[in-house]
Short mmCIF file of C-alpha atoms and ligand atoms in Angstrom, two decimals:
data_model
loop_
_atom_site.label_atom_id
_atom_site.label_comp_id
_atom_site.label_asym_id
_atom_site.label_seq_id
_atom_site.Cartn_x
_atom_site.Cartn_y
_atom_site.Cartn_z
CA MET A 28 109.18 161.09 83.66
CA THR A 29 110.16 157.54 82.66
CA ARG A 30 113.38 156.77 80.80
CA SER A 31 113.91 153.88 78.45
CA ILE A 32 116.80 151.50 79.06
CA THR A 33 118.37 148.46 77.41
CA ILE A 34 120.77 146.16 79.26
CA LEU A 35 123.19 144.16 77.14
CA GLY A 36 124.40 141.35 79.40
CA ALA A 37 121.46 141.54 81.82
CA THR A 38 122.15 138.15 83.44
CA GLY A 39 125.72 139.00 84.45
CA SER A 40 127.19 140.67 87.49
CA ILE A 41 126.90 144.22 86.11
CA GLY A 42 123.45 143.37 84.75
CA ALA A 43 122.32 142.20 88.19
CA SER A 44 123.66 145.33 89.91
CA THR A 45 121.94 147.54 87.34
CA LEU A 46 118.62 145.74 87.69
CA ASP A 47 118.88 145.94 91.46
CA LEU A 48 119.01 149.74 91.18
CA LEU A 49 116.16 149.81 88.67
CA ARG A 50 114.03 147.67 90.98
CA ARG A 51 114.29 150.40 93.63
CA GLU A 52 112.92 153.06 91.26
CA ARG A 53 110.76 150.80 89.12
CA GLU A 54 108.36 153.55 88.03
CA ARG A 55 111.20 155.64 86.52
CA TRP A 56 112.27 153.04 83.96
CA ARG A 57 110.83 151.49 80.82
CA VAL A 58 112.88 148.44 79.85
CA VAL A 59 113.29 147.99 76.12
CA ALA A 60 115.63 145.03 75.71
CA LEU A 61 117.44 142.59 77.99
CA THR A 62 120.06 140.22 76.61
CA ALA A 63 122.12 137.22 77.67
CA ASN A 64 124.28 134.59 76.07
CA CYS A 65 122.45 131.41 77.02
CA GLN A 66 120.92 131.79 80.49
CA ALA A 67 117.49 131.74 78.88
CA ARG A 68 115.36 131.01 81.94
CA GLU A 69 117.07 133.65 84.06
CA LEU A 70 116.71 136.14 81.23
CA ALA A 71 113.03 135.32 80.76
CA ALA A 72 112.36 135.80 84.47
CA LEU A 73 114.00 139.25 84.36
CA ALA A 74 112.16 140.20 81.17
CA ARG A 75 108.85 139.27 82.81
CA GLU A 76 109.68 141.09 86.04
CA PHE A 77 110.67 144.29 84.23
CA GLY A 78 108.12 144.05 81.39
CA ALA A 79 110.82 144.20 78.68
CA GLU A 80 109.76 144.60 75.05
CA VAL A 81 112.26 141.99 73.86
CA ALA A 82 114.62 139.39 75.32
CA VAL A 83 117.55 138.14 73.26
CA VAL A 84 119.97 135.27 73.72
CA ALA A 85 123.18 135.41 71.67
CA ASP A 86 123.39 131.63 71.42
CA GLU A 87 120.73 130.48 68.97
CA SER A 88 120.58 127.01 70.52
CA CYS A 89 119.00 128.62 73.60
CA LEU A 90 116.10 130.25 71.75
CA ALA A 91 113.68 127.37 72.28
CA ASP A 92 114.18 127.60 76.05
CA LEU A 93 113.71 131.36 75.97
CA ARG A 94 110.50 131.06 73.92
CA GLU A 95 109.12 128.46 76.28
CA ALA A 96 109.95 130.55 79.35
CA LEU A 97 108.32 133.63 77.82
CA ALA A 98 105.20 131.86 76.52
CA GLY A 99 102.06 133.92 77.11
CA SER A 100 103.99 137.00 78.29
CA GLY A 101 103.72 139.01 75.06
CA ILE A 102 107.48 139.63 75.25
CA GLU A 103 109.36 139.08 72.00
CA ALA A 104 112.07 136.42 72.04
CA ALA A 105 114.99 136.48 69.64
CA ALA A 106 118.44 134.92 69.22
CA GLY A 107 121.74 135.37 67.46
CA ARG A 108 124.28 138.11 66.97
CA ALA A 109 122.16 140.06 64.50
CA ALA A 110 119.22 139.97 66.93
CA LEU A 111 121.49 141.36 69.68
CA CYS A 112 122.41 144.28 67.43
CA GLU A 113 118.78 144.83 66.45
CA ALA A 114 117.80 144.94 70.12
CA ALA A 115 120.62 147.41 70.84
CA ALA A 116 119.43 149.56 67.94
CA ARG A 117 115.89 149.98 69.28
CA GLY A 118 116.91 153.40 70.46
CA ALA A 119 116.64 153.19 74.24
CA GLU A 120 117.66 156.49 75.83
CA LEU A 121 120.25 154.66 77.94
CA THR A 122 122.05 151.43 77.06
CA VAL A 123 124.11 149.58 79.64
CA ALA A 124 126.83 147.74 77.71
CA ALA A 125 127.68 144.86 80.03
CA ILE A 126 128.38 141.89 77.79
CA VAL A 127 131.74 140.34 78.63
CA GLY A 128 134.46 140.31 76.00
CA CYS A 129 134.74 141.43 72.41
CA ALA A 130 131.36 139.72 71.84
CA GLY A 131 129.89 142.97 73.18
CA LEU A 132 131.49 145.15 70.54
CA ALA A 133 128.97 144.90 67.69
CA PRO A 134 125.88 145.42 69.91
CA THR A 135 127.60 148.31 71.68
CA MET A 136 128.37 149.85 68.31
CA ALA A 137 124.73 149.37 67.28
CA ALA A 138 123.67 151.33 70.36
CA VAL A 139 126.27 154.04 69.70
CA GLU A 140 124.89 154.46 66.17
CA GLN A 141 121.53 155.45 67.67
CA GLY A 142 123.23 158.44 69.32
CA GLY A 143 121.91 157.80 72.82
CA ILE A 144 123.69 157.43 76.16
CA ILE A 145 125.86 154.36 76.60
CA ALA A 146 126.96 153.30 80.08
CA LEU A 147 130.03 151.31 79.09
CA ALA A 148 131.16 148.46 81.34
CA ASN A 149 132.32 146.26 78.45
CA LYS A 150 135.96 147.38 78.49
CA GLU A 151 137.07 144.77 75.93
CA ALA A 152 135.00 146.55 73.27
CA LEU A 153 136.89 149.79 73.83
CA VAL A 154 140.27 148.06 74.03
CA SER A 155 139.73 146.20 70.75
CA ALA A 156 138.05 148.97 68.81
CA GLY A 157 139.21 152.12 70.59
CA ASP A 158 139.57 154.54 67.69
CA VAL A 159 136.72 153.01 65.68
CA LEU A 160 134.33 153.15 68.64
CA MET A 161 135.33 156.66 69.74
CA ASP A 162 134.98 157.93 66.14
CA ALA A 163 131.49 156.44 66.00
CA VAL A 164 130.59 158.06 69.33
CA ALA A 165 131.62 161.46 67.97
CA ARG A 166 129.99 160.93 64.55
CA HIS A 167 126.64 159.82 65.96
CA GLY A 168 126.55 162.30 68.82
CA ALA A 169 126.38 159.50 71.40
CA THR A 170 127.41 160.00 75.03
CA LEU A 171 129.75 157.45 76.57
CA LEU A 172 129.54 157.21 80.36
CA PRO A 173 132.35 155.11 81.85
CA THR A 174 130.91 152.48 84.20
CA ASP A 175 134.14 150.73 85.14
CA SER A 176 134.73 152.00 88.69
CA GLU A 177 138.14 153.51 87.93
CA HIS A 178 137.01 155.30 84.79
CA ASN A 179 133.84 156.44 86.43
CA ALA A 180 136.01 157.86 89.22
CA ILE A 181 138.22 159.70 86.72
CA PHE A 182 135.15 160.95 84.86
CA GLN A 183 133.86 162.41 88.12
CA CYS A 184 137.27 163.92 89.03
CA LEU A 185 137.51 165.55 85.58
CA HIS A 186 134.09 167.13 85.79
CA GLY A 187 134.26 170.71 84.53
CA GLN A 188 138.05 170.57 84.10
CA ASP A 189 140.25 170.94 81.05
CA LEU A 190 142.23 167.83 79.99
CA ALA A 191 145.12 170.15 79.12
CA ASP A 192 145.47 170.90 82.87
CA VAL A 193 145.92 167.24 83.80
CA ARG A 194 149.39 166.18 84.95
CA TRP A 195 148.57 162.58 85.87
CA ILE A 196 145.69 160.17 85.73
CA THR A 197 146.30 157.43 88.30
CA LEU A 198 144.36 154.18 88.00
CA THR A 199 144.19 152.26 91.25
CA ALA A 200 144.38 148.46 91.23
CA SER A 201 143.49 146.17 94.11
CA GLY A 202 146.24 143.80 93.01
CA GLY A 203 143.74 140.92 93.06
CA PRO A 204 143.63 137.86 95.31
CA LEU A 205 147.14 136.63 94.41
CA ARG A 206 149.07 139.86 94.94
CA THR A 207 151.27 138.48 97.70
CA TRP A 208 151.63 134.90 96.42
CA SER A 209 155.08 133.43 95.69
CA ASP A 210 156.04 132.44 92.12
CA GLU A 211 155.72 128.76 93.05
CA ARG A 212 152.20 129.24 94.37
CA LEU A 213 151.24 131.36 91.35
CA ALA A 214 152.19 128.50 89.02
CA ALA A 215 149.70 126.22 90.81
CA VAL A 216 146.73 128.60 91.21
CA THR A 217 143.32 127.01 90.61
CA PRO A 218 140.45 128.84 88.86
CA ALA A 219 138.55 128.95 92.16
CA GLN A 220 141.48 130.71 93.85
CA ALA A 221 141.93 133.16 90.98
CA VAL A 222 138.28 134.26 90.94
CA ALA A 223 138.08 134.72 94.73
CA HIS A 224 138.56 138.49 94.63
CA PRO A 225 139.06 140.04 98.08
CA ASN A 226 137.04 143.23 97.44
CA TRP A 227 134.77 142.88 94.39
CA ASP A 228 132.10 140.36 93.43
CA MET A 229 132.40 140.08 89.63
CA GLY A 230 132.03 137.71 86.69
CA ALA A 231 134.65 134.96 86.22
CA LYS A 232 136.55 136.52 83.31
CA ILE A 233 137.15 139.93 84.89
CA SER A 234 138.02 138.22 88.18
CA VAL A 235 140.81 136.27 86.47
CA ASP A 236 141.89 139.49 84.71
CA SER A 237 142.14 141.13 88.13
CA ALA A 238 144.29 138.28 89.40
CA THR A 239 146.71 138.54 86.43
CA MET A 240 146.53 142.37 86.48
CA MET A 241 145.41 142.25 82.83
CA ASN A 242 142.27 143.98 84.03
CA LYS A 243 144.42 147.02 84.88
CA GLY A 244 146.20 146.68 81.54
CA LEU A 245 142.87 146.74 79.70
CA GLU A 246 141.82 149.69 81.84
CA PHE A 247 145.01 151.55 80.94
CA ILE A 248 144.05 151.29 77.25
CA GLU A 249 140.42 152.09 78.06
CA ALA A 250 141.52 155.24 79.93
CA ALA A 251 143.72 156.35 77.04
CA HIS A 252 140.65 156.37 74.76
CA LEU A 253 138.21 157.89 77.21
CA PHE A 254 140.57 160.58 78.54
CA PRO A 255 143.10 161.38 75.80
CA VAL A 256 145.83 163.00 77.90
CA GLY A 257 148.61 160.86 76.34
CA LEU A 258 149.80 157.43 77.46
CA GLU A 259 152.73 158.93 79.36
CA ARG A 260 150.32 160.70 81.71
CA ILE A 261 148.43 157.57 82.75
CA ARG A 262 149.89 155.42 85.52
CA ILE A 263 148.86 152.55 87.74
CA VAL A 264 149.20 152.23 91.50
CA VAL A 265 148.28 149.19 93.60
CA HIS A 266 145.85 150.02 96.39
CA PRO A 267 144.71 146.80 98.07
CA GLN A 268 141.74 148.31 99.96
CA SER A 269 139.89 149.43 96.75
CA VAL A 270 138.56 152.54 98.48
CA VAL A 271 140.19 155.19 96.27
CA HIS A 272 138.88 154.27 92.84
CA SER A 273 141.24 156.54 90.88
CA LEU A 274 142.82 159.99 90.99
CA VAL A 275 143.49 162.97 88.74
CA GLU A 276 146.40 165.30 89.49
CA TYR A 277 146.29 168.76 87.94
CA ARG A 278 149.24 170.96 86.93
CA ASP A 279 148.78 173.19 89.98
CA GLY A 280 149.51 170.22 92.27
CA SER A 281 145.88 169.55 93.26
CA THR A 282 144.86 165.90 93.22
CA LEU A 283 141.19 164.92 93.09
CA ALA A 284 140.21 161.38 93.99
CA GLN A 285 136.90 159.54 94.06
CA LEU A 286 136.33 157.22 97.03
CA GLY A 287 133.54 154.83 97.73
CA PRO A 288 132.61 151.31 98.81
CA SER A 289 133.69 148.39 96.57
CA ASP A 290 130.21 148.04 95.13
CA MET A 291 129.58 148.44 91.42
CA ARG A 292 126.16 149.89 92.18
CA VAL A 293 127.93 153.17 93.01
CA PRO A 294 129.43 153.82 89.54
CA ILE A 295 126.39 152.28 87.85
CA ALA A 296 124.12 154.65 89.79
CA SER A 297 126.27 157.57 88.71
CA CYS A 298 125.62 156.55 85.08
CA LEU A 299 121.90 155.87 85.58
CA ALA A 300 121.31 159.24 87.22
CA TRP A 301 123.85 161.24 85.17
CA PRO A 302 124.15 164.22 85.25
CA GLY A 303 122.34 164.03 88.61
CA ARG A 304 122.58 161.61 91.54
CA MET A 305 120.34 158.89 92.92
CA ASP A 306 120.05 156.93 96.16
CA THR A 307 121.76 153.56 96.46
CA PRO A 308 121.62 150.99 99.26
CA CYS A 309 125.44 150.96 99.41
CA LYS A 310 127.17 151.30 102.76
CA ALA A 311 128.66 154.70 103.58
CA LEU A 312 132.44 154.85 103.89
CA ASP A 313 133.63 154.54 107.47
CA LEU A 314 137.13 156.05 107.27
CA PRO A 315 138.10 155.57 110.94
CA ALA A 316 137.12 151.90 110.63
CA LEU A 317 139.26 151.60 107.50
CA GLY A 318 142.20 153.12 109.36
CA THR A 319 144.98 152.88 106.81
CA LEU A 320 144.97 153.13 103.04
CA SER A 321 148.09 151.80 101.32
CA PHE A 322 149.59 152.30 97.86
CA PHE A 323 152.36 150.37 96.05
CA PRO A 324 153.94 150.38 92.61
CA PRO A 325 152.81 147.42 90.45
CA ASP A 326 155.15 144.41 90.27
CA GLU A 327 155.50 143.85 86.52
CA GLU A 328 158.03 141.02 86.98
CA ARG A 329 155.48 138.76 88.65
CA PHE A 330 152.44 140.23 86.89
CA PRO A 331 153.61 141.22 83.38
CA ALA A 332 150.14 141.95 81.99
CA THR A 333 150.24 145.70 82.61
CA ARG A 334 153.53 145.92 80.71
CA LEU A 335 152.04 143.95 77.81
CA ALA A 336 149.03 146.25 77.70
CA ARG A 337 151.16 149.38 77.84
CA GLU A 338 153.35 148.06 75.01
CA ALA A 339 150.26 147.22 72.96
CA ALA A 340 148.88 150.71 73.56
CA GLU A 341 152.19 152.25 72.51
CA ALA A 342 152.32 150.07 69.38
CA GLY A 343 148.72 151.04 68.60
CA GLY A 344 147.07 149.77 65.41
CA ALA A 345 145.88 146.19 65.75
CA ALA A 346 147.98 145.42 68.86
CA PRO A 347 145.34 146.20 71.54
CA ALA A 348 142.73 144.05 69.72
CA VAL A 349 145.27 141.20 69.48
CA LEU A 350 146.16 141.57 73.17
CA ASN A 351 142.51 141.42 74.14
CA ALA A 352 141.64 138.45 71.90
CA ALA A 353 144.65 136.42 73.07
CA ASN A 354 143.79 137.20 76.68
CA GLU A 355 140.17 136.07 76.21
CA ILE A 356 141.38 132.76 74.74
CA ALA A 357 143.99 132.24 77.46
CA VAL A 358 141.60 133.10 80.31
CA ALA A 359 138.96 130.70 78.94
CA ALA A 360 141.62 127.96 78.74
CA PHE A 361 142.70 128.66 82.32
CA LEU A 362 139.11 128.60 83.58
CA ALA A 363 138.61 125.29 81.75
CA GLY A 364 141.62 123.86 83.61
CA GLN A 365 143.69 123.56 80.42
CA ILE A 366 146.61 125.87 81.24
CA ALA A 367 148.44 127.16 84.30
CA PHE A 368 147.65 130.63 85.61
CA THR A 369 151.14 131.88 84.71
CA ARG A 370 150.65 130.79 81.08
CA ILE A 371 147.92 133.40 80.54
CA ALA A 372 150.29 136.34 80.15
CA ALA A 373 152.80 134.14 78.30
CA VAL A 374 150.20 133.22 75.66
CA VAL A 375 149.28 136.90 75.24
CA GLU A 376 152.94 137.88 74.88
CA GLN A 377 153.59 135.12 72.34
CA THR A 378 150.54 136.06 70.30
CA LEU A 379 151.73 139.67 70.15
CA THR A 380 155.04 138.59 68.59
CA ARG A 381 153.21 137.69 65.35
CA THR A 382 153.33 140.13 62.47
CA LEU A 383 150.21 142.12 63.18
CA PRO A 384 147.68 143.24 60.56
CA SER A 385 147.38 146.93 59.77
CA ALA A 386 145.35 149.25 61.98
CA PRO A 387 141.64 148.37 61.87
CA ALA A 388 139.58 151.22 60.40
CA THR A 389 136.07 149.75 60.64
CA LEU A 390 134.08 147.49 62.94
CA ASP A 391 134.52 144.63 60.45
CA ASP A 392 138.30 145.17 60.45
CA VAL A 393 138.37 144.95 64.26
CA LEU A 394 136.28 141.78 64.24
CA ALA A 395 138.62 140.27 61.59
CA VAL A 396 141.69 141.08 63.72
CA ASP A 397 139.92 139.66 66.77
CA SER A 398 139.12 136.39 65.07
CA GLU A 399 142.59 136.03 63.54
CA ALA A 400 144.25 136.69 66.91
CA ARG A 401 141.97 134.12 68.57
CA ALA A 402 143.12 131.56 66.03
CA TRP A 403 146.80 132.40 66.69
CA ALA A 404 146.35 132.19 70.45
CA SER A 405 144.48 128.88 70.16
CA ASN A 406 147.28 127.57 67.98
CA ILE A 407 149.87 128.61 70.56
CA LEU A 408 147.86 126.78 73.23
CA GLU A 409 147.62 123.61 71.14
CA HIS A 410 151.35 123.51 70.45
CA ALA A 411 152.54 124.40 73.94
P1 NDP B 7 129.47 138.26 83.65
O1 NDP B 7 130.24 137.11 83.16
O2 NDP B 7 128.95 138.24 85.03
O3 NDP B 7 128.22 138.55 82.68
C1 NDP B 7 128.41 138.63 81.30
C2 NDP B 7 127.12 138.89 80.58
O4 NDP B 7 127.38 138.82 79.17
C3 NDP B 7 126.04 137.85 80.85
O5 NDP B 7 124.78 138.43 80.70
C4 NDP B 7 126.29 136.81 79.76
O6 NDP B 7 125.16 136.03 79.45
C5 NDP B 7 126.61 137.73 78.59
N1 NDP B 7 127.44 137.09 77.58
C6 NDP B 7 128.50 136.26 77.79
N2 NDP B 7 129.02 135.87 76.61
C7 NDP B 7 128.27 136.45 75.65
C8 NDP B 7 128.28 136.42 74.23
N3 NDP B 7 129.20 135.68 73.55
N4 NDP B 7 127.37 137.12 73.55
C9 NDP B 7 126.45 137.85 74.20
N5 NDP B 7 126.35 137.92 75.55
C10 NDP B 7 127.27 137.24 76.26
O7 NDP B 7 130.40 139.54 83.42
P2 NDP B 7 130.46 140.88 84.28
O8 NDP B 7 129.09 141.41 84.51
O9 NDP B 7 131.38 140.67 85.41
O10 NDP B 7 131.24 141.85 83.28
C11 NDP B 7 130.60 142.39 82.14
C12 NDP B 7 131.53 143.43 81.53
O11 NDP B 7 131.68 144.50 82.47
C13 NDP B 7 132.95 142.92 81.27
O12 NDP B 7 133.46 143.52 80.13
C14 NDP B 7 133.74 143.37 82.48
O13 NDP B 7 135.10 143.57 82.20
C15 NDP B 7 133.05 144.70 82.78
N6 NDP B 7 133.15 145.11 84.18
C16 NDP B 7 132.63 144.31 85.15
C17 NDP B 7 132.73 144.66 86.49
C18 NDP B 7 132.11 143.84 87.56
O14 NDP B 7 132.14 144.23 88.72
N7 NDP B 7 131.53 142.69 87.26
C19 NDP B 7 133.44 145.89 86.89
C20 NDP B 7 133.90 146.68 85.78
C21 NDP B 7 133.76 146.29 84.47
P3 NDP B 7 124.92 134.57 80.18
O15 NDP B 7 124.55 134.91 81.58
O16 NDP B 7 123.83 133.94 79.41
O17 NDP B 7 126.23 133.84 80.08
#
């Protein structure tokens, strides 16, 4: 039996890992839509290889390239935000939501509204629009499968259990490449150093988020929406080896953990095969070779992002969307060489001191908060 699949963000790191798994079981999958921002030629090559119905670039200026690269293939080419949502709404049985940033929110919502299965990697969508997105999931009978490795681990550890029996959900964090750097060195970090993650091979934005620990902050908010046990029951522990992907402790004192190699194909495979399992080419864990696994409390003095995220989650309303938008602006400025690494969290904190709009109740409200917060953060950057 073939299954239909759409990949939003097919040219990215998660997209590549997903397509690698599909390639190994090519006959099982019918590809509906593949999307990118502007990597038109790469997208066209993937669409041809997988026989996609439609390929979409978000950036309309890249449509001509996409059309040219797809000429004679019979594959539809489209561009723009509306086209992304239309592609997501084609009703694939499984949609992998792997666009980076809040840009992925509207297409993810379009997929949710079809009531299918969504493998959600795009954490920023859930951080910005948590209640709105989760309400839509419930209303449309969609199934959200967490693809982020930590949330996928928790999802697996919670299987068949009652949330009321959970004492703690513990998110593990590698601590990123700069975990042991001095304050002086942190102030002078280059983008290349920040994206050089010791364990994971990921896109640039999430790699910087890992280095600032904002990734764990976003994941804290993500976990609160996916597994509503209460914020006070979710905690973060630094685990530099990235072998234990997260843990759930139950009220009887039992702790279940999910372990695996630092390879996103493991959690992605768990979503693709859900509720079953599939083969992956990932290396088996060699525990004797690993020797020691270590765990530390996070250092929120040097890496304040997890505190900012927790405060935003506690404040609720528009705060998480503002946190996310400000972080996206600050990370882009850092990657462009415009601000120091240590300014990223400072810009987020400053943006959150503004009087925030009321809690967003619809997708349009979230997008309005997002765009307003981007403007504030940009303004803070200009006047620094
Ligand atoms: P990448 O930067 O590698 O890929 C991002 C994808 O989104 C690309 O296909 C890119 O297209 C597309 N894209 C970028 N901007 C836009 C836009 N404005 N509109 C539409 N499409 C856009 O990111 P990752 O694959 O690393 O991450 C994707 C998501 O998954 C993120 O939310 C991240 O936090 C999450 N995630 C990633 C993990 C990882 O290991 N990489 C692990 C856990 C979660 P183009 O190529 O044309 O730029």
